[in-house]
Short mmCIF file of C-alpha atoms in Angstrom, two decimals:
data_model
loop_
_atom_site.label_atom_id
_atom_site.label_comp_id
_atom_site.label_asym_id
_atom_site.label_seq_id
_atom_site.Cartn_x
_atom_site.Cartn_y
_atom_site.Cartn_z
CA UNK A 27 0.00 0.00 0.00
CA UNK A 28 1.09 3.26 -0.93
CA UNK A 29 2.39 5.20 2.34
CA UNK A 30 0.73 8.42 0.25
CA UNK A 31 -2.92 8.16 -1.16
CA UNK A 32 -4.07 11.49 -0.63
CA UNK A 33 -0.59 12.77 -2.85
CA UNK A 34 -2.17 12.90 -5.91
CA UNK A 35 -5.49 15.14 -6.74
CA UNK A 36 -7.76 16.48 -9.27
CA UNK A 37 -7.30 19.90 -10.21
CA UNK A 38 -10.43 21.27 -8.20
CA UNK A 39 -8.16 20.32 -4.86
CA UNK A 40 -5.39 21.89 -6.14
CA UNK A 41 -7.41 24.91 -6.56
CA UNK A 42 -9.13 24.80 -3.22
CA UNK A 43 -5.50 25.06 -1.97
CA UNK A 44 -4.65 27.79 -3.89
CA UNK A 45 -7.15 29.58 -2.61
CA UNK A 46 -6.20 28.66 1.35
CA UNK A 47 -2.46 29.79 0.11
CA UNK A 48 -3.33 32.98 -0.95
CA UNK A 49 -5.39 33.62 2.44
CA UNK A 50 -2.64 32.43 4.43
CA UNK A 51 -0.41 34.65 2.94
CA UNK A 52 -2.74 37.60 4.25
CA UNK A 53 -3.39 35.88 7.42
CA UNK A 54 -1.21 32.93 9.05
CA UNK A 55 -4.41 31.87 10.73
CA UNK A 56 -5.76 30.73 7.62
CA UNK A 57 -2.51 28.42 6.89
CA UNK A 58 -4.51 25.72 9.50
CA UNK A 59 -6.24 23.84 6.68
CA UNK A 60 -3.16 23.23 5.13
CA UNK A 61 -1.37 22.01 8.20
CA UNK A 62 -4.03 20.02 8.90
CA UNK A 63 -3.83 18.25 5.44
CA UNK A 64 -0.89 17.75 4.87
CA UNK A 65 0.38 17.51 9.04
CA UNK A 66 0.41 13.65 9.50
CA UNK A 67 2.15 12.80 5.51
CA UNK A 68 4.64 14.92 6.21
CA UNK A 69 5.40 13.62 9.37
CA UNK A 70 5.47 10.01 7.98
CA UNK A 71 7.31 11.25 5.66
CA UNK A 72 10.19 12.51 8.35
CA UNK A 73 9.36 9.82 10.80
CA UNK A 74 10.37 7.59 8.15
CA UNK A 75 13.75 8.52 7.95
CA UNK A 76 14.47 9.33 11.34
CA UNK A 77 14.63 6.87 14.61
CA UNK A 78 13.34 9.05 17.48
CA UNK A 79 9.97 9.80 17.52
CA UNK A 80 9.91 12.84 19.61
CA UNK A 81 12.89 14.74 16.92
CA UNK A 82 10.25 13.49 13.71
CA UNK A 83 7.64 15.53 15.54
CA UNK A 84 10.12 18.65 15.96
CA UNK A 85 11.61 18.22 12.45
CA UNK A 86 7.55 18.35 11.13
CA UNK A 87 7.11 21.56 13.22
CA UNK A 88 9.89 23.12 12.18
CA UNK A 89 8.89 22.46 8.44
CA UNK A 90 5.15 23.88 8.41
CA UNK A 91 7.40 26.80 10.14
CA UNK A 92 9.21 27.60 7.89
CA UNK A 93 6.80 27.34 5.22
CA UNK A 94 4.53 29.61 6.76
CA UNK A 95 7.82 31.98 7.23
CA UNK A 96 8.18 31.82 2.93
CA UNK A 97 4.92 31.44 1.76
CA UNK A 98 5.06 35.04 -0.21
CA UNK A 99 8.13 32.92 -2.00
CA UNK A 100 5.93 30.15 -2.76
CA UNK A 101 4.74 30.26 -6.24
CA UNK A 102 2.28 28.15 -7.97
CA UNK A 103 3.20 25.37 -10.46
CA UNK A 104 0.10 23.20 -11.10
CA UNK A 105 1.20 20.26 -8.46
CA UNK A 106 -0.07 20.28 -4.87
CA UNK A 107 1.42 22.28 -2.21
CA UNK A 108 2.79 19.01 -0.84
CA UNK A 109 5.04 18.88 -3.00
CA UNK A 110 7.32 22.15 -1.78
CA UNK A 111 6.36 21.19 1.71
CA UNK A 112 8.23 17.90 1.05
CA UNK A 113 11.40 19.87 -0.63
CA UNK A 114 11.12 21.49 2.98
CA UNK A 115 11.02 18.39 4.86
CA UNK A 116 14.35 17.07 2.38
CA UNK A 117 16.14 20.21 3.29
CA UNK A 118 14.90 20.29 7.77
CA UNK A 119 15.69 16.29 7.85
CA UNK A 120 19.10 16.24 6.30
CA UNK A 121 19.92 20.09 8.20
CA UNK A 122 19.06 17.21 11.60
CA UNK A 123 21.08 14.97 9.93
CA UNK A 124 24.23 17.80 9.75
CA UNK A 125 23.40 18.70 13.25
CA UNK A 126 24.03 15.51 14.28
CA UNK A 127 20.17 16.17 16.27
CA UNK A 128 18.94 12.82 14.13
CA UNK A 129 20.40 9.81 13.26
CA UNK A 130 19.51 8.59 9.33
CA UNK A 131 17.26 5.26 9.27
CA UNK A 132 15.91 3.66 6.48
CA UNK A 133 12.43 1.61 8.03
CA UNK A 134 11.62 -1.05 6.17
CA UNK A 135 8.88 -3.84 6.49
CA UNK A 136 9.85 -7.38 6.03
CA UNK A 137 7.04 -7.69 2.87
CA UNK A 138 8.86 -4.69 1.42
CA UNK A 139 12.36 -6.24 1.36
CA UNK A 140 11.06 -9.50 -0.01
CA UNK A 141 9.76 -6.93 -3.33
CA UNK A 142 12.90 -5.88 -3.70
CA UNK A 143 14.51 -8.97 -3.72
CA UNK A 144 12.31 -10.08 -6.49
CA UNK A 145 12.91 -6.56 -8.68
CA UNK A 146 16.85 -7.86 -8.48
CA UNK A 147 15.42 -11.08 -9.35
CA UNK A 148 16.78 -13.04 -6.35
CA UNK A 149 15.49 -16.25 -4.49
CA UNK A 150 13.07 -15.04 -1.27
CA UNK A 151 14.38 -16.53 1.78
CA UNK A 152 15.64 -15.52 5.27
CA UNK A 153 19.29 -15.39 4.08
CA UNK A 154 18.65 -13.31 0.98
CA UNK A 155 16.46 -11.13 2.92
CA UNK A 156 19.56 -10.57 6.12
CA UNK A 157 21.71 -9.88 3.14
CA UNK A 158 19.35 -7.28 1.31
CA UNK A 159 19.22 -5.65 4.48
CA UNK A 160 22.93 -5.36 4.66
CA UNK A 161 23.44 -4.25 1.07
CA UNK A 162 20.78 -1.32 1.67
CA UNK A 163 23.08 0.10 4.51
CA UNK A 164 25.79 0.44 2.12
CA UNK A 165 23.97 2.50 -0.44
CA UNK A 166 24.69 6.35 -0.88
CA UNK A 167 22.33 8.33 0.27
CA UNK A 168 20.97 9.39 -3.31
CA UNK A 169 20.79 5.76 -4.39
CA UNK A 170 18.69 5.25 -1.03
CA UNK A 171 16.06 7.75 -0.92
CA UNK A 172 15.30 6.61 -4.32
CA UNK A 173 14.72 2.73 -3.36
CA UNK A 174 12.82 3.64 -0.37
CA UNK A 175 10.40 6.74 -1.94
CA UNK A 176 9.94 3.66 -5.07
CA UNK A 177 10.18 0.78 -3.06
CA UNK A 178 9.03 1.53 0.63
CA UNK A 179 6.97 4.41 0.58
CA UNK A 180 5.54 3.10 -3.09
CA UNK A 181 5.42 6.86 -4.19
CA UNK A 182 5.18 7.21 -8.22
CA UNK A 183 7.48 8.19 -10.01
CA UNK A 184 5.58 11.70 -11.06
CA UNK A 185 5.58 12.36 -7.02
CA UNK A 186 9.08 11.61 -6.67
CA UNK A 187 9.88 13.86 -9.57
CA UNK A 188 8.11 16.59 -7.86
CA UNK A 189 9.74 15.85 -4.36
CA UNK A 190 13.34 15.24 -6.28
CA UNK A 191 12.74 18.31 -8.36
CA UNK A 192 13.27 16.05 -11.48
CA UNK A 193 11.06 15.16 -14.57
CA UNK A 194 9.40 12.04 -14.06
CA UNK A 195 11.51 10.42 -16.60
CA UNK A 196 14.41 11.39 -15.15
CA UNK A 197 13.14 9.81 -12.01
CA UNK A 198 12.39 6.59 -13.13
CA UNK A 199 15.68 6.04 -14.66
CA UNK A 200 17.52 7.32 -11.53
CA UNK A 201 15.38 4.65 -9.57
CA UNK A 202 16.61 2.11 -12.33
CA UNK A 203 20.12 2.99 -11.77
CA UNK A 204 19.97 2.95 -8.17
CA UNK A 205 18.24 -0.68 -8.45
CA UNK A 206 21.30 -1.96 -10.55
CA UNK A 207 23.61 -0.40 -8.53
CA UNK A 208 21.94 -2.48 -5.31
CA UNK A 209 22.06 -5.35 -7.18
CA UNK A 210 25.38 -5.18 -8.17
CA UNK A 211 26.36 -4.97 -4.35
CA UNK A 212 24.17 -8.12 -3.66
CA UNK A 213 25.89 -9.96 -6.54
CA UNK A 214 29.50 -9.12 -4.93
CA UNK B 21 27.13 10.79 5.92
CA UNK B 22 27.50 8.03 8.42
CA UNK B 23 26.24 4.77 7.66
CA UNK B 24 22.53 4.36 7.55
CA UNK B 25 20.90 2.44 10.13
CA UNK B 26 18.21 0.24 9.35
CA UNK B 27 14.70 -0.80 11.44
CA UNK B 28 12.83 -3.64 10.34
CA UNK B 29 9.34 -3.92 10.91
CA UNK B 30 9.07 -0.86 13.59
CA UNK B 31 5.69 -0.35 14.82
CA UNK B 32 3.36 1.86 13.27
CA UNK B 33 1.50 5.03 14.55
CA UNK B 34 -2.03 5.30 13.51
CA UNK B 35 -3.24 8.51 11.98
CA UNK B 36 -4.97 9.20 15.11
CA UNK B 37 -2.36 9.22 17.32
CA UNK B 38 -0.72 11.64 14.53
CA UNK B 39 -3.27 14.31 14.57
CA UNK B 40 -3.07 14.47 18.66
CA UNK B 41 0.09 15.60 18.34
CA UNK B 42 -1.21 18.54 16.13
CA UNK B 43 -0.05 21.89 17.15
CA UNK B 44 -0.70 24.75 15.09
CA UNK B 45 -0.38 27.59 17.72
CA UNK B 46 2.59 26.53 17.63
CA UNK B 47 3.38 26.89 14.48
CA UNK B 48 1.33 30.61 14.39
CA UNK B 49 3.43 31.58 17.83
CA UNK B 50 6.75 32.30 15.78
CA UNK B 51 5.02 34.06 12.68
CA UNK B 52 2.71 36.47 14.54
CA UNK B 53 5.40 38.19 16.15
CA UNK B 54 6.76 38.82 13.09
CA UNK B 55 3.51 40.25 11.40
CA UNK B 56 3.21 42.55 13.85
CA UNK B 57 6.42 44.80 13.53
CA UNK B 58 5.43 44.58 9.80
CA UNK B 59 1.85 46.31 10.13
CA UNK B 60 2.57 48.96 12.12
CA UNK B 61 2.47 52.17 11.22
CA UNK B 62 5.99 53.54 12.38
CA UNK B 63 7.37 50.77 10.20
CA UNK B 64 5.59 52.08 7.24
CA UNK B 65 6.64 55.19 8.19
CA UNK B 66 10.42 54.52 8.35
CA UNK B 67 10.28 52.58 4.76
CA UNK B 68 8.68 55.46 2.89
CA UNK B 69 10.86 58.27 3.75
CA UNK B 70 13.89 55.51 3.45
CA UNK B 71 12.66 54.94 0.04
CA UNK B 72 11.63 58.83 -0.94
CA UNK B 73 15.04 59.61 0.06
CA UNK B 74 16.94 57.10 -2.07
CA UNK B 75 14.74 57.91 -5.14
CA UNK B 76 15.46 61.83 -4.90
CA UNK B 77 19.13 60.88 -4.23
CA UNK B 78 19.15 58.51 -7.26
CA UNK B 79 17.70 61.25 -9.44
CA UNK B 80 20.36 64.01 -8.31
CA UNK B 81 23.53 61.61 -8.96
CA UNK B 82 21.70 60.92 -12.83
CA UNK B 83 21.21 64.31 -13.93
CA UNK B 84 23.95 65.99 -15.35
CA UNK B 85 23.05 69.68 -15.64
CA UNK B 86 19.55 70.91 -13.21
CA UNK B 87 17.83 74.36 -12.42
CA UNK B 88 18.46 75.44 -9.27
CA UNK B 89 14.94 74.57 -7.79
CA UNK B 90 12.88 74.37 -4.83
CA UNK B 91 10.46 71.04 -4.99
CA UNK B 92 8.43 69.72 -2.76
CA UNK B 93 7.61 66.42 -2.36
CA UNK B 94 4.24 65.54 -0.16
CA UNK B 95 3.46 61.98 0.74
CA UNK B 96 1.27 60.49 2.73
CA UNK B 97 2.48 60.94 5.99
CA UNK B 98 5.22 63.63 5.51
CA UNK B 99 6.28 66.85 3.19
CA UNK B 100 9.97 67.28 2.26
CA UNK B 101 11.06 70.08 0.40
CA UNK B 102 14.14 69.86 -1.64
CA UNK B 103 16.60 72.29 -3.08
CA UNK B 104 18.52 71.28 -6.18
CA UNK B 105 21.55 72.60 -7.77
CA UNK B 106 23.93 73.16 -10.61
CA UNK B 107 26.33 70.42 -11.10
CA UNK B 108 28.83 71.23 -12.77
CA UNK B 109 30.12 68.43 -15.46
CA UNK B 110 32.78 68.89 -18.06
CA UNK B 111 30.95 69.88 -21.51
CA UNK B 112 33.32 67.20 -23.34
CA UNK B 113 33.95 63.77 -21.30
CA UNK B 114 36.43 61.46 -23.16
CA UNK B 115 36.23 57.55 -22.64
CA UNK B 116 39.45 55.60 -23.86
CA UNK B 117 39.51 52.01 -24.17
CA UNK B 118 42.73 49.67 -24.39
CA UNK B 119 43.08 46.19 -25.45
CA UNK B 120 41.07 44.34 -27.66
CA UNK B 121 38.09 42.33 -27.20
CA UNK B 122 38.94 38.98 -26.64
CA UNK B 123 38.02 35.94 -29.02
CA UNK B 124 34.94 34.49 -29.01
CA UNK B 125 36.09 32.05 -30.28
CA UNK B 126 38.49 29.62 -28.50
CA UNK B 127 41.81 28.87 -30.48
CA UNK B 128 42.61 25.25 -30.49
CA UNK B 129 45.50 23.99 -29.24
CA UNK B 130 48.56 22.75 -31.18
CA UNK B 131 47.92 18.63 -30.44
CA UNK B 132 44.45 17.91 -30.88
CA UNK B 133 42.83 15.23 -28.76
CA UNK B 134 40.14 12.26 -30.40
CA UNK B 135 38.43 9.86 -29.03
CA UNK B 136 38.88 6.74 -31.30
CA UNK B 137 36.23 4.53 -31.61
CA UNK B 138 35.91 1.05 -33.17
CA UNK B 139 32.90 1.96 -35.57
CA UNK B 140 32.93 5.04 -37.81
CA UNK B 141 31.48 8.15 -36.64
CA UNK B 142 28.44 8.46 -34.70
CA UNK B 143 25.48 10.97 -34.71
CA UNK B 144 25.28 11.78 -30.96
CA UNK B 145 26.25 11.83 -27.99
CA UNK B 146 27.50 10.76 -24.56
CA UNK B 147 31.15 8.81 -24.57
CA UNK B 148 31.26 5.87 -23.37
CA UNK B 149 32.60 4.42 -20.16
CA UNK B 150 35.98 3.42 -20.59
CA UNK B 151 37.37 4.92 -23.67
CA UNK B 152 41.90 4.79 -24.71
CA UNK B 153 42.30 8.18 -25.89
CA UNK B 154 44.83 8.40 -28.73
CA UNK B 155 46.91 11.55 -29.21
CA UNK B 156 46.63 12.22 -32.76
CA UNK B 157 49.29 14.39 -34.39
CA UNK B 158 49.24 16.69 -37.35
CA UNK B 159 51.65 18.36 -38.99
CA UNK B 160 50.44 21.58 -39.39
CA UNK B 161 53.64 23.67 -39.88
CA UNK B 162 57.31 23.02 -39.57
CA UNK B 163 57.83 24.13 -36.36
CA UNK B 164 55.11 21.74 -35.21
CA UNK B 165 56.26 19.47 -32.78
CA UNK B 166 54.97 16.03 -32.84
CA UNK B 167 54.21 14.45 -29.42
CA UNK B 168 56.40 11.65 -27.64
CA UNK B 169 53.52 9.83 -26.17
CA UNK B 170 51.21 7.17 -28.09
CA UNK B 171 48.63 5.08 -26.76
CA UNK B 172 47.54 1.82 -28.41
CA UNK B 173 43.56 1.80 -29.09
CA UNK B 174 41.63 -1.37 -28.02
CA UNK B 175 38.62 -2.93 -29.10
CA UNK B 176 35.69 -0.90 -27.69
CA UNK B 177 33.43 -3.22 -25.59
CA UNK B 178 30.95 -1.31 -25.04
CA UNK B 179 27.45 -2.61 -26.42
CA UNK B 180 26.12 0.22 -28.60
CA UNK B 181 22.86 0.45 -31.24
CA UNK B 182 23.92 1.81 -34.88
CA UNK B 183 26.38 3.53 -32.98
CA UNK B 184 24.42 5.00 -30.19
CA UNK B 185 25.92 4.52 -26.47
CA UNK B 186 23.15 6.75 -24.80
CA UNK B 187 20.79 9.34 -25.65
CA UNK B 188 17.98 9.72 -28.43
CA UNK B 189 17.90 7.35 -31.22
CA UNK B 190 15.71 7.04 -33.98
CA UNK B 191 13.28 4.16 -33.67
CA UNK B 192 13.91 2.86 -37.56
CA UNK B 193 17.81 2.93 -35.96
CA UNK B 194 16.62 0.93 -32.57
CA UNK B 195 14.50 -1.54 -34.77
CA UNK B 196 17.65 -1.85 -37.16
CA UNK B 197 21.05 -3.92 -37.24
CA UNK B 198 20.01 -4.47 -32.94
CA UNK B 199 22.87 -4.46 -29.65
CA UNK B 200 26.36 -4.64 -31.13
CA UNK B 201 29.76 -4.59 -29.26
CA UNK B 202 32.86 -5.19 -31.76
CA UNK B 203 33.38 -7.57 -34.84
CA UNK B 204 34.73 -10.37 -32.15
CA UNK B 205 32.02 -10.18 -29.87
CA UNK B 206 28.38 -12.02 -30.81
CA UNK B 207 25.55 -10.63 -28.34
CA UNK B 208 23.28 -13.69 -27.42
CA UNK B 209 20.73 -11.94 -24.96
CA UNK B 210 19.46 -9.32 -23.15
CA UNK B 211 16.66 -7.85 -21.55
CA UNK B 212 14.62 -4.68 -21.82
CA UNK B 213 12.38 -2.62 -19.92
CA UNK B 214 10.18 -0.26 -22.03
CA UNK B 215 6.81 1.06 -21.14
CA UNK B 216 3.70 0.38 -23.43
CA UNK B 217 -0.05 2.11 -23.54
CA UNK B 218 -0.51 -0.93 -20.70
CA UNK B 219 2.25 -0.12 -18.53
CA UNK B 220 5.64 -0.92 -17.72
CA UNK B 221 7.25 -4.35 -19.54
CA UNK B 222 10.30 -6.43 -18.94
CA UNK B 223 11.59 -9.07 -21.29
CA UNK B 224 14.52 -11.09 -21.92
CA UNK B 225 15.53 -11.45 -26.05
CA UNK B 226 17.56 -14.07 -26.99
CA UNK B 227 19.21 -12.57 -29.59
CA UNK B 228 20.94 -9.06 -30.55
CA UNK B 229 17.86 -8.01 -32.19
CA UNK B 230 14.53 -6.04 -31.05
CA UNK B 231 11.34 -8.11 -31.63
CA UNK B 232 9.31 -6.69 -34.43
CA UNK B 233 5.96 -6.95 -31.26
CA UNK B 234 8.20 -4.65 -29.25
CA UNK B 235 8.69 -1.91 -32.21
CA UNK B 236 5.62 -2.01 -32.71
CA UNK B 237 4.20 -1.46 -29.21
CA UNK B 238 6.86 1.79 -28.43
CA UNK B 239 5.40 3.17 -31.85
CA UNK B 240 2.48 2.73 -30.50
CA UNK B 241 2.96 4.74 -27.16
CA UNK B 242 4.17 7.20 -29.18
CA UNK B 243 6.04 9.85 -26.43
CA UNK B 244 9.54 9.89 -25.91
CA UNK B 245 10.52 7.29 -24.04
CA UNK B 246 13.76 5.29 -22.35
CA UNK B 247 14.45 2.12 -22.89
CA UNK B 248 16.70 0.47 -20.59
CA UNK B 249 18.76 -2.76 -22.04
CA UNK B 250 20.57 -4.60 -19.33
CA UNK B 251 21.80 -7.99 -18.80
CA UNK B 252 23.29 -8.02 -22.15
CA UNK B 253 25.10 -11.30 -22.40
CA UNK B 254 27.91 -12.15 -25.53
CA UNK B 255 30.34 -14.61 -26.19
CA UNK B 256 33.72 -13.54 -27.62
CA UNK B 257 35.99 -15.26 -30.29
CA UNK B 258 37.12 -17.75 -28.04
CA UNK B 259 33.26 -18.67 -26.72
CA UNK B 260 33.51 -17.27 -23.67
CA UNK B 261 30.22 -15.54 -22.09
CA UNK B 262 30.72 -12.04 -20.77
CA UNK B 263 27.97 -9.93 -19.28
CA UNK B 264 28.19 -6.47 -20.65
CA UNK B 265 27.16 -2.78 -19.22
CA UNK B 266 23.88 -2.19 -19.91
CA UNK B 267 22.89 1.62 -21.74
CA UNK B 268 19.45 2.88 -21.98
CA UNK B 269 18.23 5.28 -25.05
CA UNK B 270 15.16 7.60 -25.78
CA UNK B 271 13.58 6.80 -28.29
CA UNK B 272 11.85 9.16 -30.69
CA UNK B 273 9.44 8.26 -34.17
CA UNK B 274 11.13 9.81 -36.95
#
């Protein structure tokens, strides 16, 4: 299941938003519907990538902060808000990260390793599986966050354009690449 | 960054326990205080005459020759008279400039460096991978000095379609002569992943070749698209298997 059902919307959403934007940009008070959509997949998306619970909470704060502090920059480009609010996230998480305030973790689900053993075409068992895991903690960071947005969070590869600031094309074949490059490791 | 640490199968929070830990006076608490210095009056106040000020100054530093004149400016909140007067500039200002423009265009240098490949030339693009770069000389005048190195060129091995390593390629070209490495080299498989008007497809070919089905179906979805050929397996002059990089190409319909 996709860790992000409510990413992708008709245009008629995307309008409604526009019109909360260009309140809140008047008057912060009228930023709440937007924190309340878009509060708890943000925070997945943070919590996902972070161990403590508590510092994925603070990270999500700080982002719907600072968005609120640059929403005059924010301009409109036909995807959903969520998208910048995500670029936000990228930039809070990996700021944490610098900080040394967060340690990065990768949270995977045992069903969700067993798909990626098939995509590199691999036998599913328990020792496959310990290895996988192994393999995906020596990945480079790029090559990670696009195996987990494709292959944990199931995100498409439109939204992971958007998030990547990438064409959709382009995203696809950097998830290819990072794939091979995964497999390659498991191979050696 | 450090290595990254890994959780398997970590509990998960529901949604509601998510939205409890909603705050959004919180969020408001930093951005009001903000707001408020902004709307004020006195700020207004300040940024006007600021800005009043810098335009009058800007306007006295462009003009070269003025009236002497009284003006005066009202805005909204206060009046400012001004006095302007003559400035005295030369009647005849002389610019000089040295040197000459530089060249657009860059000059090339004396030993001129190619990339030799094992087919002849190709229409595009990327280089590949590993390529032996040969210094090629040319006499060009008889103080031309040739160079002392020279590097022996070996068989390219990378896989390539009518001469494409990456980029676009015509689909006529991708439907052609097929994968091809060098004359020792015979490709015997390979797979592809291409996406059709029914989604996304992976298939292994056993030869060098693209099916005719396959063509026909990324004619069909019409848009620029990659396809990505991996897995490409060939056996050399001595029978040998070797698995070969993959490349991936857009395709367009010419």
């Amino acid at each position: 299941m996709s860790i992000n059902p409510v990413y992708h919307q008709t245009e008629l959403k995307i309008e409604e938003e526009l019109g909360w934007i260009q309140r809140a940009k008047q008057d912060p008070e009228c930023f709440a519907p937007l924190y309340r959509k878009y509060h708890e997949q943000i925070f997945r998306y943070v919590y996902q990538r972070m161990d403590d619970e508590e510092a994925a909470f603070d990270v999500t704060s700080q982002v719907f902060m600072k968005a609120l502090n640059s929403l005059n920059k924010y301009e409109y480009r036909g995807v959903p808000f969520s998208s910048w609010l995500y670029r936000i996230a990228k930039s809070e998480l990996y700021q944490s990260f610098r900080d040394k305030k967060a340690e990065r973790t990768v949270n995977i689900d045992t069903v969700h390793v067993f798909h990626v053993i098939d995509e590199i075409e691999q036998d599913e068992n328990e020792e496959n599986k310990q290895r996988l895991i192994e393999c995906l903690s020596k990945l480079k960071e790029e090559d990670m966050q696009l195996i987990e947005m494709r292959f944990f969070e199931k995100r498409s590869y439109k939204e992971i354009g958007e998030i990547l600031e990438i064409s959709e094309n382009n995203a696809k074949v950097k998830s290819f690449r990072a794939l091979e490059k995964l497999k390659k490791i498991f191979i050696n | 960054m450090d290595k990254i640490k890994i959780n398997l199968d970590r509990e998960k929070l529901s949604s509601e326990y998510i939205h409890s830990k909603q705050d959004f006076k919180k969020i408001t608490g930093q951005v009001q205080v903000g707001n408020s210095i902004a709307k004020s009056t006195w700020f207004y106040g300040v940024v006007g005459l600021a800005s009043i000020t810098l335009i009058i100054s800007l306007t006295l530093l462009n003009s070269s020759t003025t009236d002497g004149k009284n003006t005066t400016l009202k805005t909204q909140q206060n009046t400012i008279h001004t006095s302007i007067e003559k400035v005295a500039v030369p009647a005849t200002a002389t610019f000089s400039m040295t040197g000459k423009p530089s060249s657009s265009t860059p000059t090339p240098d004396k030993n001129e460096v190619r990339v030799k490949q094992q087919k002849a030339k190709t229409e595009t693009t990327t280089q590949p991978e590993k390529v032996i770069i040969e210094e090629v000389t040319e006499q060009k005048s008889a103080n031309y000095q040739p160079l002392e190195k020279k590097v022996v060129v070996e068989p390219n091995y990378m896989p390539h379609v009518a001469g494409h390593y990456a980029g676009d390629i015509a689909l006529s070209k991708l439907c052609g002569k097929g994968i091809e490495i060098n004359e020792s080299v015979e490709i015997q498989s390979f797979k592809l992943y291409y996406s059709t008007l029914k989604g996304d497809k992976t298939i292994l070919v056993k030869s060098n070749q693209f099916p005719e089905e396959v063509c026909k179906e990324i004619k069909a979805f019409g848009l620029d698209q990659m396809v990505f050929i991996t897995d490409i397996i060939g056996t050399d002059e001595l029978g040998v298997k070797h698995q070969y990089t993959s490349l991936n190409l857009t395709t367009y319909i010419d």
